[in-house]
Coordinates of C-alpha atoms and ligand atoms in Angstrom, one line a residue:
X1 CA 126.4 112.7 76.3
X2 CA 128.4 112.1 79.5
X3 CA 126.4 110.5 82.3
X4 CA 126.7 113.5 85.1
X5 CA 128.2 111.1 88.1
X6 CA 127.8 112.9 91.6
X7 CA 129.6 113.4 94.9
X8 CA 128.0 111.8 97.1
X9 CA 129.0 111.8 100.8
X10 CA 126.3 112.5 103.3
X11 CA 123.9 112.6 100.3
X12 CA 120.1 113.6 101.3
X13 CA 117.2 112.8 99.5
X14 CA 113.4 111.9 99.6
X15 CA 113.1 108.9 97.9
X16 CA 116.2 106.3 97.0
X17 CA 115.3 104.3 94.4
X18 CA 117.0 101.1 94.1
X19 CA 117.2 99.4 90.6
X20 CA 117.2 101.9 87.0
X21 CA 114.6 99.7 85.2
X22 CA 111.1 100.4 84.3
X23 CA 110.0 100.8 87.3
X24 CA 112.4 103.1 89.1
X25 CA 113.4 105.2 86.4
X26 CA 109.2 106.0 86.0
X27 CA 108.7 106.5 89.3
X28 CA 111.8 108.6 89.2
X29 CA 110.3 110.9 86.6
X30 CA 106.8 111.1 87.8
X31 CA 108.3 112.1 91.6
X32 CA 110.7 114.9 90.4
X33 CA 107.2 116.0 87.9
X34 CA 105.8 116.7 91.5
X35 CA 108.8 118.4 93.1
X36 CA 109.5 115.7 95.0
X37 CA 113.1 114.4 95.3
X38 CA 115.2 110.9 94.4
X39 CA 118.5 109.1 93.2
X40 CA 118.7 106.1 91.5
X41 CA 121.1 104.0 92.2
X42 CA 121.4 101.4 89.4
X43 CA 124.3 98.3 89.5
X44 CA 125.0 97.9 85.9
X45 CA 126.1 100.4 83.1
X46 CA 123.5 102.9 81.3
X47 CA 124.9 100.9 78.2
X48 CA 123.7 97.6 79.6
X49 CA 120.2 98.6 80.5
X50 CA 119.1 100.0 77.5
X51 CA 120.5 97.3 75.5
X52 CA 118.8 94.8 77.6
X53 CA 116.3 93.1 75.5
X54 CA 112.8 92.4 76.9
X55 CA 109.5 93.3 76.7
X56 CA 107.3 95.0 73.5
X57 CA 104.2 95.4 74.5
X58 CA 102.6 98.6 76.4
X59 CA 98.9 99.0 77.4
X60 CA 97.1 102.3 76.9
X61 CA 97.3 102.7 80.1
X62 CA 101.2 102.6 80.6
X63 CA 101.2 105.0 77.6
X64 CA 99.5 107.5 79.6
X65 CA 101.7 106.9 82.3
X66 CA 104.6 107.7 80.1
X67 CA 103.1 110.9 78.4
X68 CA 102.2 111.8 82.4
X69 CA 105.8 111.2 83.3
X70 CA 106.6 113.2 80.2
X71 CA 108.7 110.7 78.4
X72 CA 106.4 109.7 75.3
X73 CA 107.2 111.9 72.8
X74 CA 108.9 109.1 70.6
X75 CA 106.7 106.8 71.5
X76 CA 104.0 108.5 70.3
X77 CA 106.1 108.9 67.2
X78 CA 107.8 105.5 66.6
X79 CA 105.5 103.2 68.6
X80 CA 102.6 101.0 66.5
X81 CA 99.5 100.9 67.4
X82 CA 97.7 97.4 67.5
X83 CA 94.1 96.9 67.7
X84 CA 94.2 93.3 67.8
X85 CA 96.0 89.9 67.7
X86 CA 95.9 86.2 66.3
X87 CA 95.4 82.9 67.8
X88 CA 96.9 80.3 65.6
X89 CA 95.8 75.9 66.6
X90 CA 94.7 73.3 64.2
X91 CA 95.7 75.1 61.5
X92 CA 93.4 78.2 61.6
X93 CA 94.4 81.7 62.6
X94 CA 91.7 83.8 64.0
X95 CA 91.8 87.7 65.1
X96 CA 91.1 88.9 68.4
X97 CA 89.6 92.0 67.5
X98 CA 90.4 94.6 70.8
X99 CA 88.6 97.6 69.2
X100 CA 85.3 95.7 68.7
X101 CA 85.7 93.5 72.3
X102 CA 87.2 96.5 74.5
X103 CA 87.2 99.7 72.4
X104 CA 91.0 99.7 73.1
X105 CA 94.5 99.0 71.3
X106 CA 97.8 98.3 72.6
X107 CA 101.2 100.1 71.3
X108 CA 104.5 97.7 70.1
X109 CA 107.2 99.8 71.6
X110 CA 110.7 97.9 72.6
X111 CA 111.5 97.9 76.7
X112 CA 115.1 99.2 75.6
X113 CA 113.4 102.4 73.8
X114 CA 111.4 102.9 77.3
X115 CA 114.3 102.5 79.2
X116 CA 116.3 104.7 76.9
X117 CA 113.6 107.4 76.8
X118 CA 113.5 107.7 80.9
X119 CA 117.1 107.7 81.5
X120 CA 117.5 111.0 78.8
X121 CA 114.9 112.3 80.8
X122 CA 116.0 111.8 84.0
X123 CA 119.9 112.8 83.2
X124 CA 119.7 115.7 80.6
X125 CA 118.7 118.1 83.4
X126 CA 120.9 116.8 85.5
X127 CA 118.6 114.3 87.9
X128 CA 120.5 111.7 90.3
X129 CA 120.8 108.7 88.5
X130 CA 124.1 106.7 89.4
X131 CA 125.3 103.9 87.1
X132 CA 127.1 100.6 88.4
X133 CA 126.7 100.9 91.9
X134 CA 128.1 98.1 93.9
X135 CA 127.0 96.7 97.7
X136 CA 124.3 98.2 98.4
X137 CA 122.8 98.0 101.5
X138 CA 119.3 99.1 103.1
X139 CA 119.3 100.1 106.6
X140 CA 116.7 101.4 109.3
X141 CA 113.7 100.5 106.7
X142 CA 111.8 100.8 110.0
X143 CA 112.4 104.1 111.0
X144 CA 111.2 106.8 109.9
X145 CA 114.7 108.0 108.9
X146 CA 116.1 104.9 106.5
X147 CA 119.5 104.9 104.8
X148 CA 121.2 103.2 101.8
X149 CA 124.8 102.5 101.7
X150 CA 126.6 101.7 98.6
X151 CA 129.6 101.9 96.5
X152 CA 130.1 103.9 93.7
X153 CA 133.6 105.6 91.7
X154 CA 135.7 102.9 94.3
X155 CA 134.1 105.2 97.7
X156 CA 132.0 104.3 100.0
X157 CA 128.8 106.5 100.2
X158 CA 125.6 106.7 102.2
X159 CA 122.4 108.2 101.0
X160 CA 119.8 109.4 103.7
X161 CA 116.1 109.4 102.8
X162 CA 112.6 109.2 104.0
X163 CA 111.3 106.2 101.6
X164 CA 113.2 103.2 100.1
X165 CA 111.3 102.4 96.7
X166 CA 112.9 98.8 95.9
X167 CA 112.9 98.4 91.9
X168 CA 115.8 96.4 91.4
X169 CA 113.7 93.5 89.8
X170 CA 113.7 89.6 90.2
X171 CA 117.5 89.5 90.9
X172 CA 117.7 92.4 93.6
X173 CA 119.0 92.7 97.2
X174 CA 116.1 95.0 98.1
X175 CA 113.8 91.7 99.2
X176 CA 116.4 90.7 101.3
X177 CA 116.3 93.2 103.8
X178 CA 112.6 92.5 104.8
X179 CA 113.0 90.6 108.2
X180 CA 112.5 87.0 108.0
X181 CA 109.2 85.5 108.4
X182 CA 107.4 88.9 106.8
X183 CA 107.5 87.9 103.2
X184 CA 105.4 85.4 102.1
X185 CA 106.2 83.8 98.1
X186 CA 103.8 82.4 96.2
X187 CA 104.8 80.5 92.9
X188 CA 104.7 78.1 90.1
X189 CA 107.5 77.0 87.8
X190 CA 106.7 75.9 84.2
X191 CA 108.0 73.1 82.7
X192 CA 109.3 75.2 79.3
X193 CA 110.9 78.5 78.5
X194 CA 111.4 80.8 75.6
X195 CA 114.1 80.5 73.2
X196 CA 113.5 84.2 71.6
X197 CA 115.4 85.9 68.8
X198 CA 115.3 89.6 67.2
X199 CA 116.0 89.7 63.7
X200 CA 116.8 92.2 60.8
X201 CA 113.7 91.7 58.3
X202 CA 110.3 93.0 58.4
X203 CA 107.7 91.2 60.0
X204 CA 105.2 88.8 58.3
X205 CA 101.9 90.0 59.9
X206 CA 100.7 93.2 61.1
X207 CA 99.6 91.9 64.3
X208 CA 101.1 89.9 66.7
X209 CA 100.7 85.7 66.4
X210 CA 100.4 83.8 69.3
X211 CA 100.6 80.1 67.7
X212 CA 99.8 76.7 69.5
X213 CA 100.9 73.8 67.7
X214 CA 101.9 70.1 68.7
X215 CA 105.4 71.0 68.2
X216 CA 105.0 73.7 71.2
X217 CA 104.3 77.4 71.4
X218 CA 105.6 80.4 69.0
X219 CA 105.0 83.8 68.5
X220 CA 105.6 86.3 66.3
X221 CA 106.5 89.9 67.1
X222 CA 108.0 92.7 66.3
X223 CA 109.8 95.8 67.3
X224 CA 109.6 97.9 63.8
X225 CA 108.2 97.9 60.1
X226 CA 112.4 96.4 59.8
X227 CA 112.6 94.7 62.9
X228 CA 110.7 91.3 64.0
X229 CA 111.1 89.7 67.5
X230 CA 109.9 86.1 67.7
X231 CA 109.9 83.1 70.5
X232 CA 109.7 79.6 70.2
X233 CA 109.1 77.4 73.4
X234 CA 111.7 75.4 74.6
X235 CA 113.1 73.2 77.1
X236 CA 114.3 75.0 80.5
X237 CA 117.5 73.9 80.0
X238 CA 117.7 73.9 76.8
X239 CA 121.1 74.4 75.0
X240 CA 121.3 77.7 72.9
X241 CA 124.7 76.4 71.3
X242 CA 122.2 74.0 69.6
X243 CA 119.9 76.3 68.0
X244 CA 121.9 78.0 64.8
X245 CA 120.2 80.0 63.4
X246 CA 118.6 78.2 60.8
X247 CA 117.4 75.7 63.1
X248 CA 115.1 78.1 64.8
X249 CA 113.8 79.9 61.7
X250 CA 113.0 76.6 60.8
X251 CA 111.3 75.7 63.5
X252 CA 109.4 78.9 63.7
X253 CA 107.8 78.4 59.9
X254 CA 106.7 74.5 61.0
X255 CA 105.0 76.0 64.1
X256 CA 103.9 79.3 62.7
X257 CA 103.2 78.4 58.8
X258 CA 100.1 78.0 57.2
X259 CA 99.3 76.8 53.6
X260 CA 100.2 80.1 51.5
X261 CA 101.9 81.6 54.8
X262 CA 105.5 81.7 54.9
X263 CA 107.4 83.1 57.7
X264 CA 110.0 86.0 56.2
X265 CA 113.7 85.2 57.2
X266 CA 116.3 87.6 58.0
X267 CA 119.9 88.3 60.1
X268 CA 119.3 87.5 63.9
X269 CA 120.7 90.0 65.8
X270 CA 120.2 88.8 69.1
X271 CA 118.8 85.6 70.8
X272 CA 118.7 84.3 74.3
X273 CA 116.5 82.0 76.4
X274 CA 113.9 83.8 79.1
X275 CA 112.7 81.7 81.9
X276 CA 108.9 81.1 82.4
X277 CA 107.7 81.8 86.2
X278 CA 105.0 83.1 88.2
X279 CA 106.0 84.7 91.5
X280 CA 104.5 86.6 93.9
X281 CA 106.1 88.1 97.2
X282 CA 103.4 90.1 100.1
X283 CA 103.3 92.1 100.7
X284 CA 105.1 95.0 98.7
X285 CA 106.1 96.8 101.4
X286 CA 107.8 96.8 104.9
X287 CA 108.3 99.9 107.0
X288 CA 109.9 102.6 104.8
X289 CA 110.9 100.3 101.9
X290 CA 108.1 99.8 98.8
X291 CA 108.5 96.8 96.5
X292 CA 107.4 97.4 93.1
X293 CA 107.9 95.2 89.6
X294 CA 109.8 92.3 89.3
X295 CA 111.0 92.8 93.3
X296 CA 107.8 92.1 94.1
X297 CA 106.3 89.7 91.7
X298 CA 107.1 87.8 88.3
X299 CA 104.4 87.1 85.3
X300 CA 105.8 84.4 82.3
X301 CA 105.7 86.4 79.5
X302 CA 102.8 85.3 76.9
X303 CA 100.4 87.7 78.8
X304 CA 103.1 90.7 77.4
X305 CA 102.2 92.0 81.6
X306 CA 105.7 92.4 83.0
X307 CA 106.6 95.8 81.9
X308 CA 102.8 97.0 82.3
X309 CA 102.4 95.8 85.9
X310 CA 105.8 97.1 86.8
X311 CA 104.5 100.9 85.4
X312 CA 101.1 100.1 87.3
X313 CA 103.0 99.6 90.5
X314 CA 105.1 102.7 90.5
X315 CA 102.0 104.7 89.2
X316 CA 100.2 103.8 92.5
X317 CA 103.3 104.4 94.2
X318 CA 104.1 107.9 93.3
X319 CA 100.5 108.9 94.0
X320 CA 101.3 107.7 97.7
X321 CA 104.1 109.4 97.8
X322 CA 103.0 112.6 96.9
X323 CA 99.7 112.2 99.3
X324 CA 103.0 111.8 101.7
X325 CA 105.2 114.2 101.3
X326 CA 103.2 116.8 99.5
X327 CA 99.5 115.7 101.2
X328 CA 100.8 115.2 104.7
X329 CA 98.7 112.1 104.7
X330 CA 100.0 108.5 104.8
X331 CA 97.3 106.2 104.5
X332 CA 97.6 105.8 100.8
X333 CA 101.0 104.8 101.2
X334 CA 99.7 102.5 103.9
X335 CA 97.5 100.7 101.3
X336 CA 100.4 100.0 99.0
X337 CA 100.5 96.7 98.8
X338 CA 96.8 95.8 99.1
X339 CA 96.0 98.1 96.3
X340 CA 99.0 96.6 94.3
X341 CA 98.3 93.3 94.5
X342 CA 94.6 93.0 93.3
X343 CA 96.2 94.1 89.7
X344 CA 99.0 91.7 90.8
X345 CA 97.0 88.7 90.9
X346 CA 95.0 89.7 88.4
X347 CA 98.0 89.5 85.5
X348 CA 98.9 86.4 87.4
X349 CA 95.9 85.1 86.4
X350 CA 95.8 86.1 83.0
X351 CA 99.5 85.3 82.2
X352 CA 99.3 81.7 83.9
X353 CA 96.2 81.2 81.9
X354 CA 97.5 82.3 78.5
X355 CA 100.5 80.4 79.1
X356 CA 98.3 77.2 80.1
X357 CA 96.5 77.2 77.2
X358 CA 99.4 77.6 74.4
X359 CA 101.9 75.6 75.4
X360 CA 102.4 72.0 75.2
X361 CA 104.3 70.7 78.0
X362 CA 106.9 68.4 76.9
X363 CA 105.3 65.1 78.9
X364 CA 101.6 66.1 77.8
X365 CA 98.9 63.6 77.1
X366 CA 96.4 63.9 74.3
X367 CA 93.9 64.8 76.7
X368 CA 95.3 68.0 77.6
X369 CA 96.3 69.1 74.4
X370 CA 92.7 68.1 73.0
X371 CA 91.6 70.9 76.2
X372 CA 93.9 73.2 74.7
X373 CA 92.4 72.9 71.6
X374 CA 88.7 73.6 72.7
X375 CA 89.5 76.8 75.2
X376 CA 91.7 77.9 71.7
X377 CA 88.1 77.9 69.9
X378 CA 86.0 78.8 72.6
X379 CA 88.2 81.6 72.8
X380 CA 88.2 82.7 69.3
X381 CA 84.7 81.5 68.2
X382 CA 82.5 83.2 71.3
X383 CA 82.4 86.5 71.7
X384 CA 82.1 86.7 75.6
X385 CA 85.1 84.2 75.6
X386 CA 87.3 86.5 73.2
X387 CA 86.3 89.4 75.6
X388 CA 87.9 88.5 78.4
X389 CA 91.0 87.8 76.4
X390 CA 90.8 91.0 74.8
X391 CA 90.2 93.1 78.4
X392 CA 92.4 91.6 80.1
X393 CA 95.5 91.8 77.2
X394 CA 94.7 95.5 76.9
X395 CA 94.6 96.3 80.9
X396 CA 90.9 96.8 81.4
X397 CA 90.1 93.9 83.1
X398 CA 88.3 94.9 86.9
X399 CA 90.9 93.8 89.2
Ligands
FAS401 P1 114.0 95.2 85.8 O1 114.6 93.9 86.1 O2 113.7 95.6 84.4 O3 115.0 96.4 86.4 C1 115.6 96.2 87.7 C2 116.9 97.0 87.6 O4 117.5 96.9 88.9 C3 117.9 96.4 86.6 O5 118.4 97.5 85.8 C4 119.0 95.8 87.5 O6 120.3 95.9 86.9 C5 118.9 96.7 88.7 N1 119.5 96.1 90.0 C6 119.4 94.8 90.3 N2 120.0 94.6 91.5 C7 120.5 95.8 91.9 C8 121.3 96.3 93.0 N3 121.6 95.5 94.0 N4 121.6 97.6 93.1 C9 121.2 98.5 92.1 N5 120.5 98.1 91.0 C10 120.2 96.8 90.9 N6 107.9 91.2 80.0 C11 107.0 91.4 79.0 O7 105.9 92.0 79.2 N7 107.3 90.8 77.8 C12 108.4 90.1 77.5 O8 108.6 89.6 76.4 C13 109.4 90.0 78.6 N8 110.6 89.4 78.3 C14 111.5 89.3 79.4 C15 112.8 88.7 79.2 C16 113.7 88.6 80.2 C17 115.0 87.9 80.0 C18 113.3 89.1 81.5 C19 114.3 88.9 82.7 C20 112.1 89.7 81.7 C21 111.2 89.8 80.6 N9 110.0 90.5 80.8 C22 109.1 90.6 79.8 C23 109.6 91.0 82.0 C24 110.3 92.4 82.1 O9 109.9 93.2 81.0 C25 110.0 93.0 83.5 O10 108.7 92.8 83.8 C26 110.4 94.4 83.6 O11 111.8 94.5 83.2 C27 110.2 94.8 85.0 O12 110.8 96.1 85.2 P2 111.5 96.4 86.6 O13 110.6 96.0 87.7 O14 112.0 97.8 86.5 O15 112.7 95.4 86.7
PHB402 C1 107.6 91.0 72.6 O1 107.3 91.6 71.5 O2 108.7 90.9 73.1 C2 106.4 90.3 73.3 C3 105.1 90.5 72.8 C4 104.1 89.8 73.5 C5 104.4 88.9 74.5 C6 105.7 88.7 75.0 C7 106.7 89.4 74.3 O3 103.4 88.3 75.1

């Protein structure tokens, strides 16, 4: 299928969507489902974003978001359905049971098969969606008449539009155009980050394992009945050149094992180290331009809320702009942010607090670990405990 690339000069459009991740491509979809216009401009190839290996984990709620954008047809099909997970310390692996706690499940679906399911959407009848863009450039966010200027098929272009929807995640340029002294950053930098591997063999369990141990964090994932995706904590800087792979599936069984429980082995296909950070930028928007997902805010990932709060972003986002352009009103859109970032703060929260209480940090004393220990059984021993886990990992938490 040949990507449709487009003359641009003196292009028009509603919304410009900067960034063909998650986040804009959804908001994409759910616009043009409401006759309302965009083009995506997107800096790296279609073949690099949906090979880009990240998230696994969708809420109900982002389900629904993709069957309303009218992109969850394999999903549906492919995805697996969990009603639960594992906490694994001391030895003991208990179930968090979502059904019983929150009458709700979760659905194990890769990022790239999201991302891939949006952008056939978006191209096969023919919507804008430009690949590897160059030097983009935001201008007039404060007008009521912004433009984007960018390169694309070695010409300059510029795209005129009414709304600026930044998606272009952690690494993006669409921050940058805020005026200084208007963005305020909140963060916290952990002292550890995931070495994480996806490998050709069927998983070991049929839920997900998230496993504290005094070696440091692991869990164990999966993308398929023939595909397994594991993590095992590691040091930020640490050295993939000296993790063969035998190394780490040897270090996954000593932190994931239990007597009788061995960890199935197979080809890894692909491994990589992911940062651990909590971010937060406010507010999410700034005249014209709209900050949503990783532009706006960063979760580490043992909460499994990236991907989710990015699709709960542009879900508030597109119903703003439809009270906009379709409404005539623009007080939804002028509630952005504050709506956004109660659920922002929310999977801050819960990620910082999952992450807290699974991983050792390198330097830890006993004390610590012996707290991370007793919030582990609290956790999985009371029920009210194991609720919160359970309504918060499933997206039902009251923000
Ligand atoms: P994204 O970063 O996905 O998309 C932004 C897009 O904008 C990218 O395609 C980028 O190429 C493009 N872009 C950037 N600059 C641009 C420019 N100047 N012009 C045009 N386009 C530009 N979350 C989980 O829930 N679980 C996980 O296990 C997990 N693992 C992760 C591993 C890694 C390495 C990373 C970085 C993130 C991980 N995340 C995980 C979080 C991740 O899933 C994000 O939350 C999710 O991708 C957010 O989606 P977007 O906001 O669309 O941002
Ligand atoms: C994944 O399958 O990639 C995954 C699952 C749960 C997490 C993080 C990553 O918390």
């Amino acid at each position: 299928m040949t990507d449709r690339s487009y003359d641009v000069p003196g292009l028009r459009t509603q919304v410009a969507i900067i960034g063909a991740g998650p986040a804009g491509l959804a908001l994409a979809r759910l616009l043009e489902r409401q006759g309302i216009d965009s083009v995506v401009l997107e800096d790296r190839s279609r073949d690099y974003v949906e090979h880009r290996i990240r998230a696994g984990v969708l809420e109900r709620g982002s389900v629904e978001l993709l069957e309303e954008a009218g992109c969850a047809e394999r999903l549906n099909k492919e995805g697996l359905v969990h009603t639960g997970i594992c906490l694994q310390f001391a030895g003991e692996r208990h179930r968090i049971d979502f059904d019983e706690l929150a009458g709700a499940s979760i659905v194990v679906y890769g990022q790239t098969e999201v991302v891939k399911d949006l952008i056939s959407a978006r191209v096969e009848p023919g919507g804008p969606l430009l690949f590897e863009v160059s030097d983009v450039a935001l201008h007039d966010l404060t007008t009521s008449r912004p433009r984007v200027t960018f390169r694309h098929g070695g010409r300059n272009h510029e795209l005129e539009c009414a709304v600026v929807a930044g998606c272009d995640g952690s690494r993006g340029v669409c921050r940058g155009h805020v005026a200084p002294g208007v963005l305020q950053s909140y963060s916290r930098d952990y002292p550890f980050a995931w070495l994480g591997i996806l490998a050709a063999v069927a998983p070991s369990n049929d839920e997900l394992i998230y496993a504290h141990s005094n070696r440091g964090f692991a869990l164990a994932s999966m993308r398929s009945p023939e595909l397994s995706r594991l993590y095992l904590q590691c040091r930020p800087d640490e050295d993939l050149a000296t993790w063969p792979d035998e190394r780490i599936w040897e270090e996954l069984q000593l932190r994931l094992g239990l007597p009788g429980w061995e960890l199935a082995k197979g080809p890894v296909l692909e491994k990589g180290i992911t940062p651990m950070r909590s971010l937060v930028f406010e507010p999410m928007q700034y005249g014209r331009l709209f900050l949503a997902g990783d532009a706006a805010h960063i979760v580490p990932p043992t909460g499994a809320k990236g991907l989710n709060l990015a699709l709960r972003d542009v879900g508030l986002l597109a119903e703003a702009l439809v009270d906009f352009f379709i409404g005539g009103t623009s007080s939804s859109l002028g509630s952005y942010s504050e709506r956004c970032l109660r659920r922002v703060w929310r999977y801050e929260h819960f990620s910082w607090w999952m992450t807290s209480m699974l991983h050792l940090p390198e330097n830890a004393n006993a004390f610590e670990q012996k707290l991370q220990v007793a919030q582990l059984r609290y956790t999985t021993t009371s029920s009210a405990a194991a609720r919160t886990l359970a309504e918060n990992y499933v997206g039902l938490a009251p923000v």
